[in-house]
Amino acid sequence: MVNKFERARDAVVSTPSLVIDLPTVEANLAQLHQYAEKASIKVRPHTKTHKSVLFAKRQLAYGSRGLTVAKVGEAEVMATVSDDILIAYPAIDPDRRRRIAELAKTSSIHVAVDSAYAIHVLGEAARNAHSMIGILIDINVGADRTGVADAEASLELAKLVAKSESLRLDGIFFYPGQVWAPAGEQESPLHAIDEKLAAAISLWQENDLPCPIVSGGSTPTAYQSHCIKSQTEIRPGTYIFNDMNTVRAGFCQEEDCAAAIICTVVSTAVPGKGVVDAGTKTLTSDRNVLHPLTGHGHVIEYPAAVITRLSEEHGEIDFSACPNRPNVGDRISIIPNHICPCVNLQNEVILHDAEHNLTPSKVDSRGMLS
Amino acid sequence: MVNKFERARDAVVSTPSLVIDLPTVEANLAQLHQYAEKASIKVRPHTKTHKSVLFAKRQLAYGSRGLTVAKVGEAEVMATVSDDILIAYPAIDPDRRRRIAELAKTSSIHVAVDSAYAIHVLGEAARNAHSMIGILIDINVGADRTGVADAEASLELAKLVAKSESLRLDGIFFYPGQVWAPAGEQESPLHAIDEKLAAAISLWQENDLPCPIVSGGSTPTAYQSHCIKSQTEIRPGTYIFNDMNTVRAGFCQEEDCAAAIICTVVSTAVPGKGVVDAGTKTLTSDRNVLHPLTGHGHVIEYPAAVITRLSEEHGEIDFSACPNRPNVGDRISIIPNHICPCVNLQNEVILHDAEHNLTPSKVDSRGMLS
């Protein structure tokens, strides 16, 4: 396979560096937005993956309907390029709700919540700020992380929102985080999710409650979005870069990965092993979701190598299955298991364009605590 | 147990926040330095744990002999408070070695290496910069990460260093990272390590090679340092804050932990579960070293709770074994499994002093790539 990171690998000043291949980013964006257009579904990308205004602008240029964030600090950054922001998080503590109410003065803000408490305190914050916060009711569709249990529970919260003068009932939020099977392999589990959502929507309609937005999706379910007829928009994040989670689950090929960690082999003293300058402070400890025993990422130059163990600054690689082995001082390129937290560890990433120019680019919303 | 984080928990502005209890820091520093003095061993603390000039200064005030860092960027920061820095890493790529040679103009720099390549390129960098870099030969004592295999291999590299006009042979480096048993439980595995080191030192002496520094240690082995008579200094890092790794391995008590993540319960919608605003981007995915199935940290207010699953911004906690459960909006305090990478995720930590003042403090050497 051609290694598109080769030129950047040999040219970056320091290692470890996170390089983003821009032509691959454009191809990933084009593919998803073409699919979404065909499926008549809107895209509201989750910016947690790139945390960069630059990439948010590209996503908007491809026709994204607003943006998704996890943190209020990210919302404040992304509100500089979009006036329609979904906070995919029950952001309910005093500091967050005050800032959300402030942001809602100038942007259309939607917050996903699953408790009467959240509705009460966000309503109060908006009232104090003389703004209007949009609310999505989070329904648990099987990930068992957040979300109310069923249609009846969602109706109860929707009624609370409808009663508030400072909140706007915007619809339903769900996160199918448990679905990691590609479409076609089996009867899509998304059909059952669709039935659950349809029941809630129907119950809301019977109670004259508006439900303009039904927001779901993730990168694993993105190309199965047509299986959830009820949803109006999807929130994939990883699709812009991809990683070994999406490759090993069968959602894309290795060549669709736009991000790699360039690192240096710093030791080969222990027999059969090479050590690189990328440990958990670069690659994180995240294991592969579906294949946790495949090691801590994929070495492009040595496909048979296994990244067996990480400590903070050391990545230990077993090269014993490789016909050749690198020497101390050689550079290699690693595709991480999970790209989102890797980007979060960088102050800046290095952009690689079609002409092989390398440009550092700030990770704008990195380090936003709340 | 008295929760020393209670006042800070209720007073910090936003969550998640990493709070450092300063009286506990002082007690931890005093205890280690008292032990080291009694054992006649010097302490060169690893600053990767706190990454802060403030805490480095406290460690120096307690009598530390210089400081340890993992990255050259950290060395550049810590060189502002100490002129004696050990880079516990084979820092051999062109960018790092150039910066090390520059730093060596004004500070005493020691680099731990395990290859002829490293000695060659560091020698060249020092020659170009008209400086002198100190070299420690890394011997593998069982962690199997870096380090040459035995006394003979260390002699070969030591001879190379001695021949170089721009390198200074400073001694031996080792990392007993595999030792996680408290002293007394068994015949200490450190005795075998001591024999291996003594063999190398003896061989060097026979060859008229100086070995003024024998640098070892880690927090788990810190209070067993008297079992390695050959070493002249230790490099513990975690001891300043402690964490659930050091607690669960029996090296300290919960009350010796100086750092906790203050977070907010944001959802209790899924039965039996509470979700807090601290996920992998706050706690990391690091599991407990000796007890990987104990969950992702320890909840001080709910000792029977188990942090069962983390995603990036969500921490899912099983409170089913607790007599009481928190409500949405409540704050709790979590002691992480591994404090070092958690500090690395923060732009600033919140210092809590004996008078309950809270003061934000910058994590000076966070985000140093190389």
XYZ file of C-alpha atoms in Angstrom:
740
model
C 0.000 0.000 0.000
C 1.188 3.529 -0.707
C 1.904 5.281 2.579
C 0.470 8.760 2.170
C 2.157 9.828 5.403
C 5.650 9.002 4.115
C 6.620 12.504 3.011
C 5.231 14.104 6.151
C 6.856 11.396 8.273
C 10.280 12.281 6.933
C 9.713 16.051 7.018
C 8.090 16.906 10.373
C 10.485 18.666 12.724
C 9.751 16.797 15.924
C 8.208 13.526 16.976
C 5.662 12.477 18.083
C 3.568 14.623 15.731
C -0.032 14.099 14.693
C -0.291 14.557 10.925
C -3.629 15.097 9.158
C -3.778 14.281 5.446
C -6.111 16.892 3.967
C -7.031 15.093 0.699
C -8.271 12.142 2.795
C -10.268 14.516 5.003
C -11.960 15.984 1.906
C -12.761 12.511 0.549
C -14.239 11.424 3.899
C -16.382 14.566 4.107
C -17.572 14.259 0.500
C -18.531 10.610 0.918
C -20.593 11.111 4.076
C -22.368 14.197 2.855
C -23.227 12.520 -0.461
C -24.731 9.595 1.409
C -26.669 11.891 3.746
C -28.050 13.888 0.858
C -29.216 10.700 -0.852
C -30.773 9.495 2.406
C -32.367 12.923 2.959
C -30.832 13.265 6.377
C -29.099 16.295 7.789
C -25.577 16.130 9.226
C -24.559 17.915 12.411
C -20.961 16.715 12.847
C -19.530 16.150 16.311
C -16.531 18.469 16.505
C -14.986 16.627 19.486
C -12.929 14.626 16.974
C -11.017 17.562 15.468
C -11.731 20.374 17.982
C -10.687 22.817 15.274
C -12.495 25.744 13.707
C -10.710 24.969 10.433
C -12.324 21.535 10.084
C -15.682 22.756 11.380
C -15.705 25.253 8.510
C -15.039 22.465 5.999
C -17.912 20.442 7.471
C -20.198 23.443 7.157
C -19.026 23.988 3.583
C -20.185 20.454 2.762
C -23.656 21.393 3.949
C -23.675 20.486 7.640
C -26.681 21.715 9.601
C -24.915 23.284 12.571
C -22.380 21.565 14.784
C -22.261 19.229 17.769
C -20.045 19.649 20.838
C -19.617 17.835 24.154
C -18.491 20.741 26.293
C -19.689 24.282 26.758
C -16.137 25.549 26.188
C -16.228 23.828 22.800
C -19.613 25.420 22.118
C -18.131 28.852 22.788
C -15.345 28.149 20.283
C -17.614 26.633 17.614
C -20.181 29.426 17.973
C -17.647 31.622 16.183
C -18.361 29.686 12.953
C -21.951 28.425 13.400
C -25.014 29.863 15.098
C -26.622 26.442 15.574
C -24.908 24.297 18.203
C -26.043 21.068 19.826
C -24.490 20.308 23.223
C -24.662 16.518 23.314
C -24.320 16.443 27.059
C -26.469 17.024 30.156
C -24.637 20.274 30.914
C -26.324 21.106 34.186
C -23.809 22.412 36.717
C -24.029 26.114 37.651
C -21.007 27.222 35.622
C -22.070 25.417 32.437
C -25.725 26.448 32.530
C -24.840 30.105 33.076
C -22.534 30.035 30.052
C -25.086 28.149 27.938
C -27.755 30.747 28.732
C -25.317 33.477 27.738
C -24.441 31.743 24.464
C -28.141 31.268 23.709
C -28.501 35.039 23.419
C -26.766 34.994 20.047
C -26.909 31.364 18.869
C -29.486 28.644 18.569
C -28.365 26.260 21.331
C -29.816 22.792 21.869
C -28.980 20.802 25.017
C -29.696 17.085 25.393
C -31.048 16.291 28.880
C -32.683 13.382 30.685
C -33.881 14.766 34.034
C -36.448 17.140 35.475
C -33.576 18.713 37.412
C -31.778 19.633 34.185
C -34.926 21.185 32.752
C -35.507 23.156 35.931
C -32.005 24.590 36.231
C -31.538 25.313 32.513
C -34.930 27.063 32.469
C -33.860 29.166 35.417
C -30.495 30.028 33.819
C -32.189 31.108 30.575
C -34.728 33.164 32.490
C -31.933 34.942 34.390
C -30.078 35.656 31.152
C -33.205 36.651 29.225
C -32.416 34.037 26.612
C -34.074 30.889 25.270
C -32.402 27.467 25.437
C -33.537 24.667 23.136
C -34.030 21.289 24.800
C -33.789 17.799 23.326
C -35.054 14.914 25.449
C -32.436 12.163 25.586
C -33.943 8.677 25.124
C -31.828 5.614 25.941
C -31.824 3.362 22.860
C -29.558 0.692 24.331
C -26.202 2.291 25.076
C -27.340 2.515 28.742
C -25.264 5.610 29.412
C -27.773 8.445 29.602
C -31.348 8.850 28.430
C -34.826 8.156 29.786
C -36.165 4.632 29.485
C -39.136 4.990 27.138
C -41.722 7.084 25.294
C -43.766 7.734 28.444
C -40.759 9.036 30.377
C -39.801 11.262 27.431
C -43.325 12.661 27.297
C -43.174 13.599 30.954
C -39.999 15.642 30.441
C -41.237 17.137 27.150
C -44.300 18.448 28.970
C -42.064 20.101 31.573
C -40.103 21.838 28.809
C -43.257 22.943 27.028
C -44.451 24.604 30.238
C -41.271 26.672 30.599
C -41.219 30.156 29.104
C -37.438 30.231 28.745
C -37.007 26.804 27.147
C -37.853 25.690 23.612
C -38.885 22.062 23.007
C -36.689 21.090 20.067
C -37.225 17.343 19.946
C -35.487 14.066 20.726
C -31.841 13.064 21.172
C -30.422 9.548 21.161
C -27.020 7.894 20.963
C -26.780 4.368 19.520
C -23.292 3.901 20.995
C -23.726 0.147 21.395
C -24.044 -0.458 17.629
C -20.702 -1.397 16.081
C -21.804 -3.779 13.309
C -21.683 -2.616 9.691
C -24.963 -2.579 7.812
C -25.746 -5.695 5.850
C -23.971 -8.125 8.131
C -27.203 -8.783 9.954
C -30.688 -7.399 10.387
C -29.711 -3.897 11.462
C -30.305 -3.290 15.176
C -31.250 0.207 14.091
C -34.753 -0.949 13.088
C -35.625 -1.650 16.736
C -34.234 1.760 17.683
C -36.411 3.334 15.005
C -39.517 1.688 16.467
C -38.710 3.023 19.936
C -38.230 6.549 18.571
C -41.399 6.356 16.460
C -43.399 5.409 19.562
C -42.102 8.489 21.397
C -42.727 10.815 18.452
C -46.245 9.465 18.090
C -46.950 9.955 21.804
C -45.651 13.519 21.639
C -47.903 14.219 18.612
C -50.926 12.900 20.491
C -50.073 15.454 23.168
C -49.594 18.310 20.680
C -45.902 18.599 21.455
C -43.581 19.683 18.650
C -40.639 17.468 17.693
C -38.790 19.207 14.848
C -35.419 17.545 15.566
C -34.704 13.851 16.100
C -30.939 13.770 16.482
C -28.975 10.521 16.478
C -26.124 8.796 14.823
C -22.457 8.126 15.320
C -19.735 7.186 12.882
C -20.431 3.417 13.162
C -24.112 3.946 12.353
C -23.650 6.811 9.870
C -24.056 4.776 6.668
C -27.016 2.897 8.157
C -28.909 6.112 8.869
C -31.611 5.178 6.335
C -32.593 2.373 8.771
C -33.809 5.002 11.256
C -36.547 6.774 9.333
C -37.546 8.782 12.408
C -34.319 10.699 12.710
C -33.870 14.074 11.069
C -30.125 14.475 11.608
C -26.980 12.520 12.515
C -23.950 13.492 14.602
C -20.951 11.473 13.403
C -17.555 12.668 14.625
C -14.782 10.192 13.817
C -15.745 9.923 10.102
C -13.668 13.013 9.259
C -10.379 11.280 10.198
C -11.275 7.601 10.872
C -9.066 5.384 13.038
C -8.388 1.715 13.791
C -11.753 1.449 15.550
C -13.586 2.280 12.326
C -11.151 0.238 10.187
C -11.275 -2.929 12.286
C -15.062 -2.724 12.605
C -15.309 -2.679 8.800
C -16.623 0.861 8.318
C -13.685 1.993 6.180
C -10.322 0.927 4.820
C -6.887 1.788 6.169
C -6.445 4.252 3.288
C -9.463 6.210 4.547
C -7.580 7.131 7.725
C -6.598 10.790 7.555
C -4.607 10.975 10.803
C -1.397 9.282 11.889
C 1.114 9.717 14.697
C 4.651 10.124 13.346
C 7.154 8.804 15.864
C 10.796 7.783 16.219
C 12.230 4.412 17.202
C 14.294 5.312 20.284
C 15.418 1.886 21.503
C 15.840 -1.654 20.199
C 17.939 -2.867 23.118
C 15.428 -5.427 24.392
C 15.477 -8.404 21.972
C 12.547 -8.614 19.528
C 11.211 -5.239 20.607
C 11.330 -1.683 19.386
C 10.381 1.313 21.505
C 8.923 4.485 19.982
C 8.383 7.937 21.468
C 4.591 7.607 21.506
C 3.070 6.283 24.730
C -0.238 6.885 26.478
C 0.363 10.647 26.487
C 0.170 10.471 22.680
C -1.867 7.356 21.775
C -3.972 7.141 25.001
C -4.697 3.796 26.691
C -7.872 3.281 24.640
C -8.051 -0.255 23.328
C -9.707 -1.177 20.054
C -13.464 -1.365 20.705
C -14.200 -4.598 18.821
C -10.709 -6.105 18.870
C -9.119 -5.134 22.207
C -6.243 -7.580 21.820
C -4.888 -6.105 18.568
C -2.610 -3.689 20.388
C -2.469 0.074 20.698
C -2.767 1.114 17.061
C -1.478 0.067 13.653
C 2.033 0.636 12.268
C 1.668 1.526 8.581
C 5.258 0.651 7.606
C 5.207 -2.672 9.505
C 1.681 -4.086 9.164
C 2.585 -7.271 11.075
C 3.968 -5.346 14.054
C 1.969 -5.288 17.305
C 2.083 -2.336 19.718
C 2.036 -4.524 22.791
C 2.420 -2.144 25.718
C 2.351 1.578 26.394
C 3.655 3.572 29.283
C 3.410 7.342 29.395
C 6.136 8.182 26.884
C 7.141 4.739 25.577
C 5.358 2.605 22.986
C 6.673 -0.966 22.944
C 6.320 -2.746 19.621
C 6.793 -6.431 18.850
C 8.339 -6.606 15.373
C 8.968 -10.370 15.485
C 6.374 -11.142 12.775
C 7.896 -8.559 10.380
C 10.364 -9.564 7.641
C 12.390 -6.400 8.338
C 12.790 -4.359 11.489
C 13.455 -0.666 11.993
C 16.672 0.726 13.420
C 17.050 3.217 16.238
C 16.444 6.658 14.749
C 13.973 5.448 12.079
C 10.559 7.046 11.940
C 7.270 5.158 11.648
C 3.594 6.134 11.259
C 0.920 4.834 13.639
C -2.847 4.965 13.084
C -4.345 5.184 16.594
C -7.196 3.018 17.861
C -9.271 6.067 18.773
C -8.355 9.356 17.161
C -10.564 11.743 19.212
C -8.658 11.608 22.537
C -5.336 11.670 20.618
C -6.241 15.009 19.041
C -7.194 16.208 22.530
C -3.589 15.565 23.647
C -2.097 17.856 20.996
C -1.734 21.632 21.144
C -1.501 21.585 17.368
C -1.694 19.088 14.541
C 0.333 19.165 11.312
C -1.729 19.528 8.125
C -0.413 17.730 5.043
C -1.854 18.914 1.729
C -1.811 17.462 -1.790
C 1.353 19.427 -2.616
C 3.085 17.964 0.476
C 3.124 21.257 2.306
C 3.139 20.889 6.076
C 1.300 23.497 8.147
C 0.848 23.478 11.919
C -2.763 24.081 12.946
C -4.015 24.880 16.434
C -6.454 22.497 18.148
C -8.780 25.361 19.083
C -11.070 23.718 21.608
C -8.524 21.438 23.295
C -8.400 21.552 27.074
C -11.929 22.859 27.570
C -12.722 21.527 31.020
C -16.440 22.167 31.110
C -13.000 9.041 56.866
C -12.723 12.817 56.769
C -12.895 13.958 53.154
C -10.254 16.647 52.858
C -11.551 17.534 49.400
C -15.040 18.382 50.684
C -14.585 22.145 50.965
C -12.827 22.387 47.624
C -15.434 20.094 46.065
C -18.216 22.459 47.024
C -16.286 25.626 46.154
C -14.607 25.060 42.773
C -16.269 27.038 39.990
C -16.436 24.385 37.303
C -16.262 20.633 37.066
C -14.353 18.496 36.315
C -11.498 20.148 38.238
C -8.320 18.558 39.515
C -7.749 19.689 43.101
C -4.376 19.304 44.854
C -4.388 19.317 48.654
C -1.190 21.114 49.632
C -0.874 19.853 53.239
C -0.917 16.279 51.885
C 1.731 17.201 49.319
C 3.970 18.548 52.074
C 3.464 15.423 54.187
C 4.290 13.163 51.225
C 7.434 15.147 50.433
C 8.580 15.220 54.056
C 8.080 11.469 54.476
C 10.051 10.462 51.383
C 12.906 12.848 51.961
C 13.202 11.750 55.609
C 13.410 8.125 54.481
C 15.971 8.966 51.792
C 18.129 10.874 54.238
C 18.091 7.952 56.647
C 18.939 5.563 53.800
C 21.679 7.946 52.594
C 20.227 8.074 49.095
C 19.705 11.158 47.002
C 16.323 12.008 45.486
C 15.914 13.324 41.955
C 12.101 13.481 41.625
C 10.438 12.748 38.305
C 8.505 15.927 37.480
C 6.256 14.191 34.919
C 3.711 13.707 37.722
C 3.101 17.390 38.467
C 4.687 19.113 35.436
C 4.775 22.282 37.502
C 7.603 24.601 38.475
C 5.813 25.270 41.762
C 6.030 21.644 42.912
C 9.542 21.213 41.525
C 10.618 24.073 43.770
C 9.066 22.358 46.801
C 10.911 19.140 45.931
C 14.172 21.066 45.681
C 13.426 22.774 49.009
C 13.203 19.312 50.612
C 16.727 18.617 49.404
C 16.249 16.979 46.012
C 19.395 16.550 43.972
C 18.245 17.979 40.657
C 15.157 16.900 38.757
C 14.044 14.188 36.343
C 12.005 14.729 33.166
C 10.789 12.532 30.305
C 10.734 15.128 27.536
C 13.156 17.770 26.375
C 10.362 20.352 26.507
C 9.952 19.497 30.176
C 13.721 19.817 30.642
C 13.597 23.318 29.171
C 10.857 24.274 31.664
C 12.516 22.637 34.684
C 15.918 24.119 33.829
C 14.471 27.437 34.998
C 14.547 26.123 38.593
C 17.379 23.553 38.590
C 20.677 23.344 36.761
C 20.879 19.546 37.100
C 18.365 17.673 34.939
C 18.139 13.981 34.096
C 16.277 13.147 30.882
C 15.004 9.632 31.636
C 14.499 8.889 27.965
C 16.586 7.940 24.924
C 16.062 11.390 23.401
C 17.814 10.803 20.118
C 15.854 12.362 17.255
C 17.408 15.419 15.539
C 15.107 17.982 17.155
C 15.544 16.638 20.689
C 19.321 16.199 20.525
C 19.865 19.692 19.171
C 17.811 21.155 22.034
C 19.561 18.970 24.612
C 22.957 20.144 23.390
C 21.761 23.738 23.661
C 20.451 23.206 27.183
C 23.731 21.554 28.188
C 25.486 24.883 27.667
C 24.002 26.231 30.898
C 22.825 23.152 32.837
C 24.227 19.811 33.836
C 22.190 17.478 31.618
C 22.203 13.697 31.893
C 20.550 11.520 29.218
C 19.798 7.816 29.685
C 20.605 5.840 26.525
C 20.965 2.225 25.473
C 22.451 2.297 21.947
C 25.657 3.171 20.138
C 23.492 5.230 17.781
C 22.297 7.439 20.660
C 25.876 7.967 21.858
C 27.027 8.836 18.354
C 24.283 11.381 17.597
C 24.275 13.003 21.045
C 28.059 13.326 20.855
C 27.748 14.989 17.467
C 25.017 17.371 18.698
C 27.126 18.411 21.711
C 30.177 18.897 19.498
C 28.180 21.131 17.143
C 26.846 23.175 20.058
C 30.215 23.304 21.860
C 28.615 21.817 24.935
C 29.030 18.656 27.008
C 26.194 16.152 27.510
C 26.300 13.713 30.412
C 25.421 10.122 29.549
C 23.957 7.382 31.731
C 23.964 3.850 30.342
C 20.493 2.308 30.694
C 20.613 -1.290 31.963
C 17.478 -3.447 31.737
C 16.746 -4.804 35.229
C 13.577 -6.684 34.276
C 11.032 -4.142 33.053
C 12.019 -5.164 29.485
C 11.224 -1.743 28.069
C 14.601 -0.154 27.388
C 18.135 -0.882 28.586
C 21.014 -3.102 27.567
C 20.964 -6.713 28.678
C 23.951 -6.993 31.014
C 27.207 -5.675 32.463
C 29.199 -6.542 29.340
C 26.818 -4.640 27.050
C 26.882 -1.641 29.399
C 30.693 -1.671 29.375
C 30.760 -1.578 25.595
C 28.589 1.573 25.526
C 30.435 3.172 28.460
C 33.701 2.805 26.533
C 32.125 4.580 23.537
C 31.073 7.477 25.772
C 34.501 7.685 27.403
C 36.082 8.039 23.962
C 33.894 11.014 23.030
C 35.220 14.501 23.721
C 31.738 16.062 23.888
C 30.149 13.463 26.196
C 30.675 12.900 29.909
C 30.284 9.395 31.323
C 27.986 9.976 34.315
C 27.104 6.417 35.262
C 24.232 3.939 35.135
C 20.468 4.293 34.778
C 17.826 1.666 35.485
C 14.056 1.490 35.874
C 12.588 -1.282 38.042
C 9.111 -0.716 36.556
C 8.086 -4.341 37.010
C 8.328 -4.197 40.815
C 4.950 -3.471 42.387
C 5.216 -5.424 45.647
C 5.651 -3.546 48.916
C 8.788 -4.307 50.908
C 8.448 -6.976 53.556
C 5.810 -9.035 51.802
C 8.466 -11.236 50.266
C 12.188 -11.392 49.671
C 12.544 -8.109 47.815
C 13.175 -8.572 44.088
C 15.416 -5.539 44.426
C 18.250 -7.662 45.819
C 18.653 -9.417 42.461
C 18.605 -6.039 40.722
C 21.315 -4.824 43.084
C 23.519 -7.799 42.155
C 23.122 -7.046 38.457
C 24.062 -3.408 38.984
C 27.000 -4.287 41.226
C 28.370 -6.560 38.491
C 28.242 -3.705 35.977
C 29.826 -1.191 38.365
C 32.603 -3.650 39.156
C 33.270 -4.292 35.465
C 33.418 -0.554 34.797
C 35.871 -0.106 37.681
C 38.108 -2.836 36.275
C 38.181 -0.800 33.077
C 38.891 2.481 34.852
C 35.558 3.969 33.875
C 33.927 6.436 36.285
C 30.397 5.743 37.574
C 29.478 8.630 39.888
C 25.698 8.232 39.411
C 23.636 5.038 39.656
C 20.094 6.297 39.146
C 17.066 4.109 39.758
C 13.827 3.952 41.629
C 10.177 4.633 41.132
C 7.396 5.342 43.606
C 6.626 1.626 44.162
C 10.270 0.896 45.000
C 11.018 4.190 46.786
C 10.770 2.916 50.352
C 12.743 -0.217 49.434
C 15.667 1.810 48.146
C 17.930 0.502 50.933
C 17.681 -2.922 49.209
C 19.686 -1.549 46.261
C 22.971 -0.565 47.870
C 24.516 0.208 44.479
C 22.224 3.095 43.622
C 23.157 6.660 44.490
C 19.814 8.302 43.717
C 16.126 7.512 43.117
C 13.612 9.075 40.728
C 10.113 8.646 42.210
C 7.342 10.722 40.604
C 3.901 9.699 41.839
C 4.850 9.899 45.538
C 4.132 13.641 45.616
C 0.394 13.104 44.950
C -0.185 9.316 45.129
C -3.155 7.675 43.389
C -5.185 4.452 43.429
C -2.250 2.577 41.918
C -0.103 3.340 44.953
C -3.028 2.872 47.377
C -4.200 -0.481 46.015
C -0.624 -1.785 45.831
C -0.226 -1.017 49.527
C 2.340 1.786 49.303
C 0.147 4.366 51.017
C -3.313 4.964 52.425
C -6.227 6.732 50.777
C -5.592 9.747 53.026
C -2.107 10.098 51.517
C -3.642 10.947 48.131
C -3.176 14.658 47.464
C -5.092 14.865 44.173
C -8.749 14.304 43.339
C -11.021 15.032 40.413
C -14.083 17.018 41.491
C -17.021 16.214 39.204
C -20.783 16.594 38.943
C -23.419 13.878 38.647
C -25.129 14.796 35.366
C -27.506 11.864 34.869
C -29.164 9.118 36.893
C -31.685 8.175 34.206
C -30.370 4.660 33.616
C -31.419 2.518 36.623
C -28.670 1.749 39.171
C -26.231 4.066 37.467
C -24.956 7.588 37.884
C -23.061 9.468 35.193
C -20.450 12.109 36.059
C -18.717 14.694 33.883
C -15.322 12.971 34.059
C -14.553 10.510 31.280
C -11.338 9.432 29.581
C -10.495 13.049 28.736
C -10.207 13.637 32.500
C -9.450 10.260 34.142
C -7.730 8.581 31.132
C -8.383 4.920 30.238
C -5.543 3.717 32.478
C -6.651 0.741 34.539
C -5.322 0.004 37.992
C -1.953 -1.721 37.556
C -2.392 -4.492 40.129
C -6.210 -4.550 40.256
C -7.449 -3.806 36.722
C -11.024 -4.843 37.509
C -11.581 -2.315 40.308
C -12.855 0.328 37.911
C -11.582 3.698 36.788
C -10.756 5.312 40.124
C -12.203 5.589 43.622
C -15.172 7.719 44.710
C -14.347 9.192 48.124
C -17.956 9.943 49.117
C -19.237 6.526 47.978
C -16.488 3.998 48.764
C -18.604 1.064 47.554
C -19.298 2.674 44.170
C -17.562 1.275 41.078
C -16.649 3.452 38.084
C -17.559 0.792 35.554
C -17.149 2.459 32.171
C -15.725 5.631 30.696
C -16.310 7.305 27.392
C -14.683 10.578 26.484
C -16.781 12.900 28.638
C -18.945 10.449 30.612
C -17.976 8.428 33.673
C -20.534 5.704 34.436
C -20.724 4.697 38.094
C -22.511 1.717 39.621
C -23.859 2.884 42.992
C -25.855 -0.299 43.665
C -23.636 -1.377 46.584
C -23.968 2.033 48.293
C -26.496 2.645 51.085
C -27.207 6.116 49.637
C -26.944 7.427 46.095
C -26.218 10.898 44.773
C -28.749 13.031 42.947
C -28.289 14.822 39.651
C -26.366 18.006 40.368
C -24.425 16.578 43.351
C -20.655 16.759 43.291
C -18.312 13.889 44.123
C -14.524 13.481 44.435
C -12.632 10.784 42.512
C -9.065 9.615 43.183
C -7.752 8.487 39.765
C -5.975 5.196 39.122
C -2.950 6.967 37.663
C -2.495 10.624 38.480
C 0.354 11.509 36.055
C -1.607 11.373 32.764
C -4.571 13.095 34.479
C -2.427 16.110 35.331
C -1.236 16.080 31.713
C -4.865 16.614 30.606
C -5.264 19.805 32.633
C -4.203 23.315 31.673
C -4.281 24.176 35.349
C -4.922 22.467 38.648
C -6.612 23.986 41.703
C -4.433 24.229 44.807
C -6.187 23.766 48.154
C -4.271 25.019 51.198
C -4.712 24.482 54.945
C -6.877 27.615 55.188
C -9.160 26.279 52.423
C -8.024 28.868 49.903
C -8.352 27.715 46.316
C -5.752 28.944 43.812
C -5.510 27.922 40.155
C -1.986 26.910 39.167
C -0.684 26.419 35.643
C 0.618 22.984 34.604
C 3.794 24.490 33.167
C 5.195 21.609 31.147
C 1.897 20.135 29.902
C 1.652 19.463 26.179
C 5.394 19.214 25.563
C 5.506 16.961 22.534
C 9.172 16.111 22.441
